[in-house]
XYZ file of C-alpha atoms in Angstrom:
643
model
C 111.463 78.078 99.990
C 110.123 77.876 103.113
C 107.429 75.266 104.198
C 103.361 75.413 103.134
C 101.275 74.734 106.540
C 97.404 74.824 105.280
C 94.506 74.960 108.253
C 91.414 74.014 107.330
C 87.921 73.607 109.324
C 87.901 69.603 108.224
C 91.511 69.536 109.487
C 93.168 67.768 112.312
C 95.848 69.154 114.645
C 97.398 65.628 114.692
C 98.164 65.852 110.951
C 101.214 67.067 108.959
C 99.916 70.354 107.744
C 99.890 70.129 104.014
C 97.047 70.374 101.828
C 95.680 67.332 101.767
C 96.151 66.880 105.918
C 95.300 70.644 107.137
C 95.469 71.485 110.494
C 92.107 72.318 112.105
C 93.540 75.259 114.073
C 95.390 78.382 112.934
C 97.704 78.006 116.682
C 98.917 74.551 115.114
C 100.404 75.913 112.315
C 101.619 78.922 114.489
C 103.309 76.679 117.189
C 105.034 75.265 113.455
C 105.812 77.560 111.072
C 109.894 78.859 111.279
C 111.116 81.580 109.262
C 110.452 81.396 105.242
C 107.441 79.185 106.160
C 103.639 80.260 104.799
C 100.355 79.231 106.399
C 97.468 79.067 104.338
C 94.021 79.500 106.365
C 91.543 78.263 104.475
C 87.433 79.373 104.595
C 85.789 79.419 107.727
C 85.369 80.826 111.279
C 88.082 80.290 113.518
C 87.253 81.394 117.467
C 90.450 81.607 118.888
C 93.294 83.703 119.763
C 96.231 83.148 117.360
C 99.688 83.431 119.256
C 102.941 83.201 117.082
C 105.449 81.124 118.921
C 108.687 82.100 116.182
C 108.973 85.422 113.931
C 110.903 85.914 110.523
C 114.582 86.446 109.989
C 114.704 89.684 107.821
C 112.263 90.927 104.951
C 112.669 88.288 102.462
C 112.705 85.420 104.769
C 108.869 85.957 106.618
C 106.428 83.927 108.562
C 103.236 84.941 106.368
C 100.002 84.242 107.505
C 97.450 84.675 104.678
C 93.808 83.404 103.931
C 93.295 81.545 100.968
C 92.800 83.112 97.687
C 89.038 83.974 97.309
C 87.740 82.368 100.577
C 86.650 84.278 103.824
C 88.566 83.781 106.700
C 87.105 85.295 110.288
C 88.862 85.097 113.368
C 86.645 85.840 116.629
C 87.343 86.667 120.135
C 83.572 85.503 121.170
C 81.841 82.546 121.596
C 78.371 82.069 120.253
C 75.981 81.123 123.159
C 72.771 79.799 122.811
C 71.378 79.011 126.298
C 69.739 81.807 127.072
C 66.275 81.929 129.325
C 63.860 84.305 129.878
C 63.756 86.569 132.367
C 60.693 88.623 131.552
C 60.241 91.826 130.406
C 61.971 90.973 127.322
C 65.389 90.395 129.226
C 66.929 87.143 128.780
C 69.640 85.852 130.871
C 72.489 83.138 130.963
C 74.795 81.634 133.670
C 78.419 80.836 132.712
C 80.931 78.569 134.512
C 84.047 81.017 134.714
C 86.171 78.162 133.613
C 84.594 78.861 130.314
C 86.328 81.858 129.944
C 90.389 80.782 131.086
C 92.309 83.062 132.984
C 90.564 86.330 131.296
C 86.819 86.891 132.464
C 85.749 90.469 130.461
C 82.851 90.579 132.490
C 84.761 90.560 135.656
C 87.395 93.085 134.174
C 87.054 96.856 134.021
C 87.818 99.321 131.215
C 90.204 101.048 133.593
C 93.894 103.089 133.182
C 95.636 106.228 132.582
C 93.472 109.304 131.106
C 90.331 107.281 130.945
C 87.527 109.800 132.255
C 83.836 108.347 131.964
C 82.062 106.694 133.235
C 82.800 107.571 136.746
C 79.747 106.075 138.550
C 78.939 102.792 137.127
C 81.353 99.888 135.262
C 82.251 99.382 131.519
C 83.896 95.638 130.931
C 86.020 94.654 128.085
C 83.390 92.135 127.748
C 80.326 92.378 125.098
C 76.751 90.832 123.245
C 76.641 90.659 119.900
C 73.437 90.204 118.119
C 73.487 88.904 114.442
C 77.132 90.572 114.161
C 75.461 94.081 116.120
C 77.165 95.266 119.687
C 74.705 95.972 121.721
C 75.022 98.831 124.218
C 76.192 97.698 128.323
C 73.990 99.452 131.095
C 74.710 101.077 134.270
C 72.450 98.469 136.005
C 69.745 95.541 135.563
C 66.657 98.016 135.475
C 68.168 99.615 132.850
C 67.984 96.367 130.623
C 64.533 95.858 132.154
C 63.517 99.339 131.215
C 64.931 101.881 128.721
C 63.782 105.176 128.235
C 64.679 107.844 125.560
C 65.439 110.657 127.040
C 66.142 114.400 125.526
C 68.465 117.099 126.587
C 69.430 120.669 125.999
C 71.669 121.650 123.316
C 75.293 121.563 125.655
C 75.576 118.005 125.982
C 78.217 116.891 128.329
C 79.864 113.131 127.289
C 77.050 111.057 129.504
C 74.052 113.204 127.468
C 75.551 112.308 124.540
C 75.988 108.690 125.481
C 72.711 108.620 126.535
C 71.182 110.175 123.448
C 72.651 107.334 121.837
C 71.992 104.237 123.746
C 68.442 105.803 123.806
C 68.263 106.076 120.364
C 65.675 103.378 118.301
C 68.493 100.601 117.824
C 70.161 100.779 121.222
C 67.387 100.181 123.431
C 69.095 96.532 123.206
C 70.892 96.498 126.481
C 72.922 94.123 128.538
C 74.543 93.799 131.931
C 76.715 91.390 133.876
C 77.384 90.567 137.519
C 80.319 87.963 137.458
C 80.648 86.033 141.092
C 83.365 83.677 142.260
C 81.871 80.901 140.454
C 79.997 82.054 137.767
C 79.371 84.754 135.512
C 75.383 85.993 134.907
C 74.528 88.118 132.052
C 71.027 89.215 131.478
C 70.236 91.180 128.042
C 67.000 93.068 126.196
C 67.209 92.000 122.709
C 63.976 93.370 121.796
C 61.357 90.958 121.405
C 63.887 88.601 119.529
C 64.739 85.112 120.895
C 68.571 84.530 121.611
C 68.441 81.093 121.181
C 67.151 81.354 117.364
C 69.970 84.345 116.816
C 73.227 84.722 116.291
C 74.223 85.585 119.851
C 77.749 85.963 120.792
C 79.942 87.031 123.497
C 83.475 88.036 124.015
C 85.512 85.603 125.593
C 89.159 86.469 124.192
C 91.447 89.762 124.464
C 92.996 89.222 121.433
C 92.584 87.513 117.796
C 96.009 87.568 116.719
C 98.895 88.962 119.022
C 102.053 87.388 120.319
C 101.965 86.565 124.016
C 105.856 87.430 123.783
C 107.936 90.072 122.280
C 110.776 90.168 119.646
C 109.008 88.006 116.780
C 109.796 89.693 114.046
C 109.053 90.250 110.284
C 105.249 88.327 110.380
C 102.616 89.249 107.673
C 99.353 88.928 108.666
C 96.792 89.401 105.285
C 93.557 88.760 104.216
C 91.529 87.819 106.951
C 88.394 89.140 109.065
C 89.027 89.800 112.966
C 86.247 90.698 115.296
C 84.951 90.789 118.643
C 88.093 90.530 120.889
C 87.958 91.892 124.678
C 90.340 94.266 124.197
C 91.401 96.481 127.269
C 92.104 100.811 127.300
C 95.398 101.600 125.518
C 96.711 104.663 126.896
C 100.677 105.331 126.265
C 101.217 104.447 130.280
C 100.411 101.044 129.203
C 100.483 97.672 128.120
C 98.727 98.033 124.806
C 97.032 95.399 123.812
C 95.171 95.086 120.233
C 93.062 92.681 118.295
C 95.866 92.075 116.372
C 99.584 93.469 116.927
C 103.374 92.567 117.321
C 103.691 93.189 120.591
C 107.101 95.196 120.419
C 109.079 93.710 117.713
C 109.726 94.710 113.762
C 108.959 94.524 110.672
C 105.252 93.363 110.577
C 103.051 93.503 107.548
C 99.560 93.397 108.291
C 97.689 94.072 104.797
C 93.892 93.444 103.268
C 92.132 92.910 106.652
C 89.002 93.624 107.565
C 88.936 94.174 111.388
C 85.679 95.098 113.728
C 84.640 95.316 117.247
C 87.103 95.047 118.980
C 86.314 96.693 122.620
C 89.096 99.085 122.419
C 91.552 98.918 120.149
C 91.505 96.728 116.701
C 95.457 96.965 115.934
C 98.448 98.030 118.687
C 101.794 98.856 117.323
C 103.225 99.200 120.864
C 103.877 99.554 124.162
C 105.798 97.404 125.523
C 104.755 95.779 129.432
C 107.929 95.961 131.624
C 108.141 100.017 130.817
C 105.318 100.739 132.849
C 101.494 100.067 132.789
C 98.894 102.569 133.988
C 100.949 103.177 137.043
C 99.221 106.759 137.696
C 95.638 105.144 137.642
C 97.340 102.282 140.109
C 99.407 104.761 142.301
C 98.361 108.626 142.262
C 101.905 108.912 143.288
C 102.886 110.773 140.242
C 101.409 112.415 137.004
C 100.273 110.235 134.150
C 102.598 112.653 132.075
C 105.669 111.433 134.314
C 105.113 108.021 134.022
C 104.905 108.548 130.528
C 107.990 110.073 130.090
C 109.943 107.399 132.572
C 108.417 104.836 129.580
C 110.215 106.618 126.935
C 113.715 106.223 129.056
C 112.806 102.599 130.171
C 112.129 102.084 126.671
C 115.920 103.235 125.563
C 117.422 101.127 128.369
C 115.592 97.941 126.612
C 116.725 98.463 123.125
C 113.770 101.109 121.644
C 115.522 101.341 118.193
C 115.097 101.003 114.620
C 116.913 97.617 114.580
C 114.686 96.460 117.791
C 111.343 97.840 117.119
C 108.452 99.050 114.709
C 109.557 99.903 110.803
C 105.867 97.725 110.034
C 103.778 98.407 106.884
C 99.865 98.430 107.614
C 97.820 98.746 104.992
C 94.825 98.519 102.658
C 93.004 97.452 105.969
C 89.204 98.451 106.644
C 88.497 99.209 110.372
C 85.509 99.980 111.837
C 82.966 100.056 115.218
C 85.977 99.601 117.828
C 85.417 101.853 120.884
C 89.001 103.517 121.394
C 91.254 102.941 118.457
C 91.699 101.829 114.758
C 95.331 101.940 115.286
C 97.009 102.656 118.621
C 100.573 102.597 119.423
C 103.467 104.124 121.752
C 107.121 104.024 121.272
C 106.767 100.663 118.968
C 105.433 102.316 115.870
C 108.691 104.221 114.943
C 109.597 104.006 111.374
C 106.525 102.457 109.883
C 103.809 103.097 106.844
C 100.826 103.052 107.992
C 98.860 103.653 104.076
C 95.485 102.537 101.797
C 93.308 101.936 104.890
C 89.870 103.168 105.236
C 89.041 103.700 109.222
C 85.464 104.697 110.142
C 83.273 104.772 113.462
C 85.790 104.378 116.002
C 85.091 106.123 119.700
C 81.597 106.773 118.414
C 79.484 104.338 120.376
C 80.422 106.476 123.446
C 80.035 103.942 126.049
C 83.274 105.219 127.926
C 84.975 108.270 127.347
C 88.642 109.280 127.345
C 91.534 111.168 126.244
C 93.135 108.074 123.915
C 90.098 108.219 120.969
C 91.032 108.417 117.527
C 91.197 106.665 114.369
C 94.594 106.741 114.556
C 96.442 107.528 117.851
C 100.358 107.388 117.536
C 102.665 108.938 120.128
C 106.703 108.670 119.340
C 105.554 108.289 115.640
C 108.940 108.842 114.463
C 109.874 108.890 110.888
C 106.503 107.050 110.435
C 104.804 108.162 106.985
C 100.657 107.991 107.241
C 99.728 108.379 103.448
C 96.402 107.619 101.128
C 93.898 106.769 104.202
C 90.092 107.541 104.407
C 89.181 108.601 107.952
C 85.376 109.553 108.388
C 82.939 109.568 111.246
C 85.600 108.933 113.835
C 85.386 111.034 116.966
C 88.586 111.956 116.296
C 90.270 111.337 112.913
C 94.092 110.979 113.856
C 95.926 112.511 116.749
C 99.733 112.320 116.913
C 101.262 112.655 120.231
C 104.622 113.245 121.551
C 107.372 113.388 119.689
C 106.434 113.309 115.982
C 109.674 113.700 114.855
C 109.983 113.374 110.972
C 106.212 112.288 110.442
C 104.619 113.156 107.210
C 100.708 112.948 106.853
C 99.783 113.211 103.416
C 97.006 112.227 100.893
C 94.406 111.267 103.622
C 90.806 112.014 103.367
C 89.078 113.140 106.181
C 85.500 113.950 106.674
C 82.465 113.598 109.037
C 84.599 113.223 112.254
C 84.135 115.315 115.187
C 87.710 116.415 114.630
C 89.962 115.547 111.719
C 93.663 116.051 112.853
C 95.352 116.935 116.288
C 98.681 116.901 116.786
C 100.454 117.560 120.161
C 102.951 118.362 122.187
C 105.664 117.255 119.673
C 109.047 119.901 117.958
C 109.024 118.878 114.392
C 109.823 118.320 111.618
C 106.573 116.886 111.043
C 105.007 117.260 107.370
C 101.096 117.685 106.587
C 100.852 117.569 102.664
C 98.037 117.459 100.048
C 95.423 116.450 102.779
C 91.704 117.317 102.654
C 90.654 118.223 106.494
C 86.858 118.492 105.368
C 84.858 117.973 108.849
C 83.566 121.124 110.824
C 86.546 121.391 113.502
C 89.541 120.304 110.997
C 92.639 121.190 112.843
C 93.930 121.055 116.712
C 97.544 122.241 116.902
C 99.221 121.811 120.272
C 102.489 121.511 118.753
C 105.080 123.377 116.740
C 107.621 122.978 114.077
C 104.871 121.859 111.556
C 104.647 122.111 107.827
C 101.514 122.833 106.200
C 101.647 122.176 102.123
C 98.928 121.724 99.858
C 96.163 120.933 101.740
C 92.362 121.880 101.797
C 91.187 122.797 105.011
C 87.416 123.150 105.522
C 87.081 123.764 108.997
C 88.571 125.696 111.995
C 91.694 125.666 113.592
C 92.613 125.754 117.122
C 96.121 126.617 118.453
C 97.774 126.988 121.621
C 100.996 126.363 123.676
C 101.616 123.539 126.110
C 103.859 125.426 128.397
C 103.614 123.036 131.334
C 104.798 119.678 129.748
C 108.648 119.169 128.607
C 108.376 116.714 126.220
C 111.331 114.951 124.181
C 113.049 115.430 120.852
C 115.513 113.153 118.737
C 118.672 112.825 116.830
C 117.449 112.856 113.199
C 115.709 109.578 112.151
C 116.666 108.322 115.538
C 115.265 106.944 118.758
C 118.043 108.641 120.881
C 116.505 111.475 122.921
C 118.308 114.833 122.326
C 116.602 116.949 125.145
C 113.283 117.702 126.686
C 111.254 121.270 126.088
C 107.294 122.629 126.769
C 106.041 123.324 123.343
C 105.980 127.220 123.253
C 103.347 126.830 120.060
C 103.779 128.328 116.343
C 107.295 127.969 114.294
C 104.951 126.657 111.604
C 105.250 126.535 107.590
C 101.629 126.744 105.782
C 102.413 127.040 101.977
C 100.019 126.766 98.952
C 96.905 125.560 100.994
C 93.170 126.360 100.653
C 90.549 127.230 103.443
C 87.390 127.153 103.564
C 85.444 129.431 105.906
C 82.455 128.280 108.386
C 79.262 129.412 110.287
C 80.809 129.266 114.100
C 81.351 132.761 115.465
C 84.677 133.451 117.274
C 86.794 130.260 115.585
C 89.256 130.627 112.801
C 89.134 128.821 109.428
C 92.625 130.191 107.895
C 95.644 131.535 109.194
C 94.719 134.342 110.979
C 95.319 132.317 114.299
C 98.646 133.480 113.739
C 98.196 136.770 113.528
C 100.898 139.300 115.182
C 103.646 136.055 115.108
C 107.089 137.190 113.747
C 107.417 136.447 110.026
C 111.021 135.390 109.981
C 113.951 133.997 112.686
C 115.768 137.429 112.607
C 112.522 138.905 113.692
C 111.875 136.353 116.342
C 115.420 136.935 118.071
C 114.864 140.756 117.911
C 111.809 140.240 120.045
C 113.617 138.017 122.324
C 115.765 141.017 122.970
C 112.925 143.697 122.786
C 111.639 141.260 125.875
C 114.682 141.441 127.943
C 116.978 138.439 126.683
C 116.850 136.575 130.361
C 116.687 132.607 130.194
C 113.591 130.369 130.248
C 110.914 132.929 131.026
C 111.795 135.362 127.828
C 111.185 132.517 125.098
C 107.893 131.301 127.280
C 106.720 135.044 126.818
C 107.229 135.611 123.004
C 105.688 134.181 119.668
C 107.419 131.733 117.645
C 107.440 132.343 113.631
C 105.139 131.381 111.251
C 106.051 131.177 107.970
C 103.187 132.063 105.496
C 102.521 132.233 101.715
C 100.254 131.648 98.739
C 97.500 130.748 100.051
C 93.928 130.746 98.753
C 90.943 131.836 101.292
C 87.077 131.347 100.319
C 84.005 131.409 101.765
C 85.301 134.316 104.842
C 88.142 132.116 105.984
C 91.141 134.874 106.456
C 95.409 134.878 106.403
C 97.325 136.776 108.176
C 97.699 140.477 107.068
C 101.505 140.170 106.679
C 101.218 137.441 104.017
C 102.788 138.539 100.455
C 100.989 136.395 97.762
C 97.342 135.133 98.969
C 93.896 134.969 96.995
C 90.709 135.985 98.848
C 87.458 134.686 97.034
C 84.787 137.036 96.310
C 81.059 135.694 96.996
C 80.507 133.410 94.303
C 83.539 131.126 95.130
C 83.439 128.245 97.052
C 84.322 124.906 97.728
C 82.192 121.899 99.212
C 81.775 117.896 99.711
C 78.853 116.326 98.037
C 77.608 112.731 98.563
C 75.833 110.404 95.929
C 75.330 107.246 97.151
C 78.785 105.721 98.614
C 80.302 108.511 96.376
C 82.454 111.946 97.766
C 82.695 114.436 95.123
C 84.284 117.674 95.304
C 82.372 120.553 94.084
C 83.705 124.226 93.728
C 83.502 127.424 92.014
C 86.989 129.532 91.202
C 88.001 132.639 89.582
C 91.181 133.092 87.611
C 92.991 134.807 90.758
C 93.406 131.470 92.873
C 95.338 130.190 90.262
C 97.707 132.985 89.700
C 99.496 132.913 92.801
C 103.579 132.596 92.675
C 103.377 128.641 93.801
C 106.698 126.613 93.418
C 107.547 123.017 93.994
C 108.242 122.898 97.854
C 111.096 120.883 99.084
C 113.149 120.700 102.038
C 115.710 124.181 100.982
C 111.832 125.955 101.041
C 110.878 124.725 104.505
C 113.830 125.729 106.609
C 114.699 123.805 109.933
C 112.330 123.917 113.377
C 113.649 126.451 115.895
C 114.189 123.636 118.937
C 114.860 120.653 116.884
C 117.243 122.282 114.123
C 116.376 119.169 112.123
C 115.440 119.456 108.211
C 112.112 118.609 106.919
C 113.490 115.557 104.706
C 112.381 111.412 103.959
C 112.994 108.824 106.527
C 116.251 107.895 104.799
C 117.389 111.554 105.169
C 117.089 112.278 101.151
C 115.464 115.678 100.317
C 112.061 115.556 100.203
C 109.919 117.336 97.651
C 105.805 117.428 97.484
C 105.449 116.731 94.088
C 102.406 114.500 93.994
C 99.157 115.977 94.775
C 96.125 113.788 96.721
C 95.207 111.404 93.644
C 99.012 110.490 93.072
C 99.439 113.319 90.335
C 102.743 114.813 88.997
C 102.514 118.729 90.169
C 103.561 121.097 87.704
C 106.461 123.505 88.071
C 103.821 126.125 89.244
C 101.017 124.202 91.141
C 98.059 124.640 92.239
C 97.266 125.961 95.397
C 95.476 122.505 97.487
C 95.801 119.184 97.272
C 94.011 118.485 93.476
C 95.759 118.956 90.827
C 93.073 119.124 87.848
C 91.415 122.301 90.096
C 90.569 124.747 86.917
C 89.141 128.541 86.843
C 85.371 128.055 86.994
C 82.806 124.878 87.891
C 84.610 121.943 89.364
C 83.419 118.625 90.479
C 85.609 115.735 91.231
C 85.466 112.295 92.503
C 87.212 111.648 95.979
C 86.624 107.987 96.555
């Protein structure tokens, strides 16, 4: 039995840290706690960057940091500023000594890094300004702070147009601008007529709230906190990925029951380790970013990237929102983790900056990662799995009101997506191969394409060891017992018709190989991989492949739609008997075969066979299950509460 340390706002860091003599800061407890110990933090606001100095020994001998039962504990990366002076035209300013920021000045540090695209003509900083808890918008210049102007744009909007429209909405006329000098930093802000010295105005000061500054601190639990307002930087897969909260290249963390919001870029980071590369493409431009990312994989292997040293984290039951880049990010350090029960919303929707690494969850090398029972909504992109999603399972998640729900890129399988609802108008981007989609409800269009100019790694099953690299030829997918709903955007694919003309079996694929000349790489680039499709339901104009043996195409009166009622979300449907008469079965490992490239089975992370036998609500499926993710669908009218 380890020691229990207490932290309270009436404490003293010179005390012993027991319940009667608590520490004042969480950091004092983090300097002291050792394997087996528990740190209980009592209610209040703690403005500090907690940097644990020790880790646990194993899952039964952890260091646990938790909020005291029933008490609200907030850790902030910001400080309150009460020394604003009027500057005219509703503009206020404050001049701050640079020593106030220590060795990290968020108003001198521009957001930058690999695959960051916009803005190009002005700076966006890792700092931010908050008025009564709401972040303001950073203006490109001081004149925009003095005279914010609304503009109208054409229906075709570039990122910059969309950004301007959001910035010039009624609530976003409150903007700020900064100038960092050698000795002082000046921040100008328009608070919309409010006096910032009377309101609560805070500015980012620290890059993190809870994040070790050294790697390898294993088996730490962080539970029950609110964390906010960290000055995190852009976190592409080629950078040292820093989050407001995260393990910094360690194993076995549990991050649970926290409320995480207003990180400038990322809330939780599960990787990458710094010595494997840090934005070399942006710094030097000697090689493509793709090549530096490939090198990061092998550099990580060289420093011990493995199940024994990295990953196996549990991220559960957190609420994450209002972050500029990601709710959860990770490259390499996320392997073998389980991410479930989280609500993630309003990620990447402020549009202060844009790049190719923005999503509610954005993971690279999600080997054997299990992502289930998450609710992801109102994000720029819901979930994006990029490179090496091998053994990954995406199950029983609810996606809606995202610009795009789910993207899978340059990975070779086996990966499994089952019992999800993809309810946004743009549901799935599939730039991968070797996926199995089973019992999903897909209510928007699907985009599918090969990627032949990037050869990406694949692995020995359930291992970080690289077996080979190969381009993404596309397809080699399985679509069984899903429901597709058509839409109104012309020229889009709302069903499996996107696979029209693909071989229906490996035997047919090999035959096409011989017919194409039976050469080497160039032949494989010229022929489509197989697609395995059966027992799907198509409604409201969604279309399937002509070769699908068993399918139901709904009539004019059949539909599925989402309905919002207050904070509740319902699925409403009208279905005919035919949708329930397909020869469905329990889909399991033996039904799914093996992807052509990896030749690895669709199975659980421990190597046991997978059986898809529970629906979105966790209900047991009958032996002849209903297509889609809800087993309580019935012929006729349906109305089912989703959340």
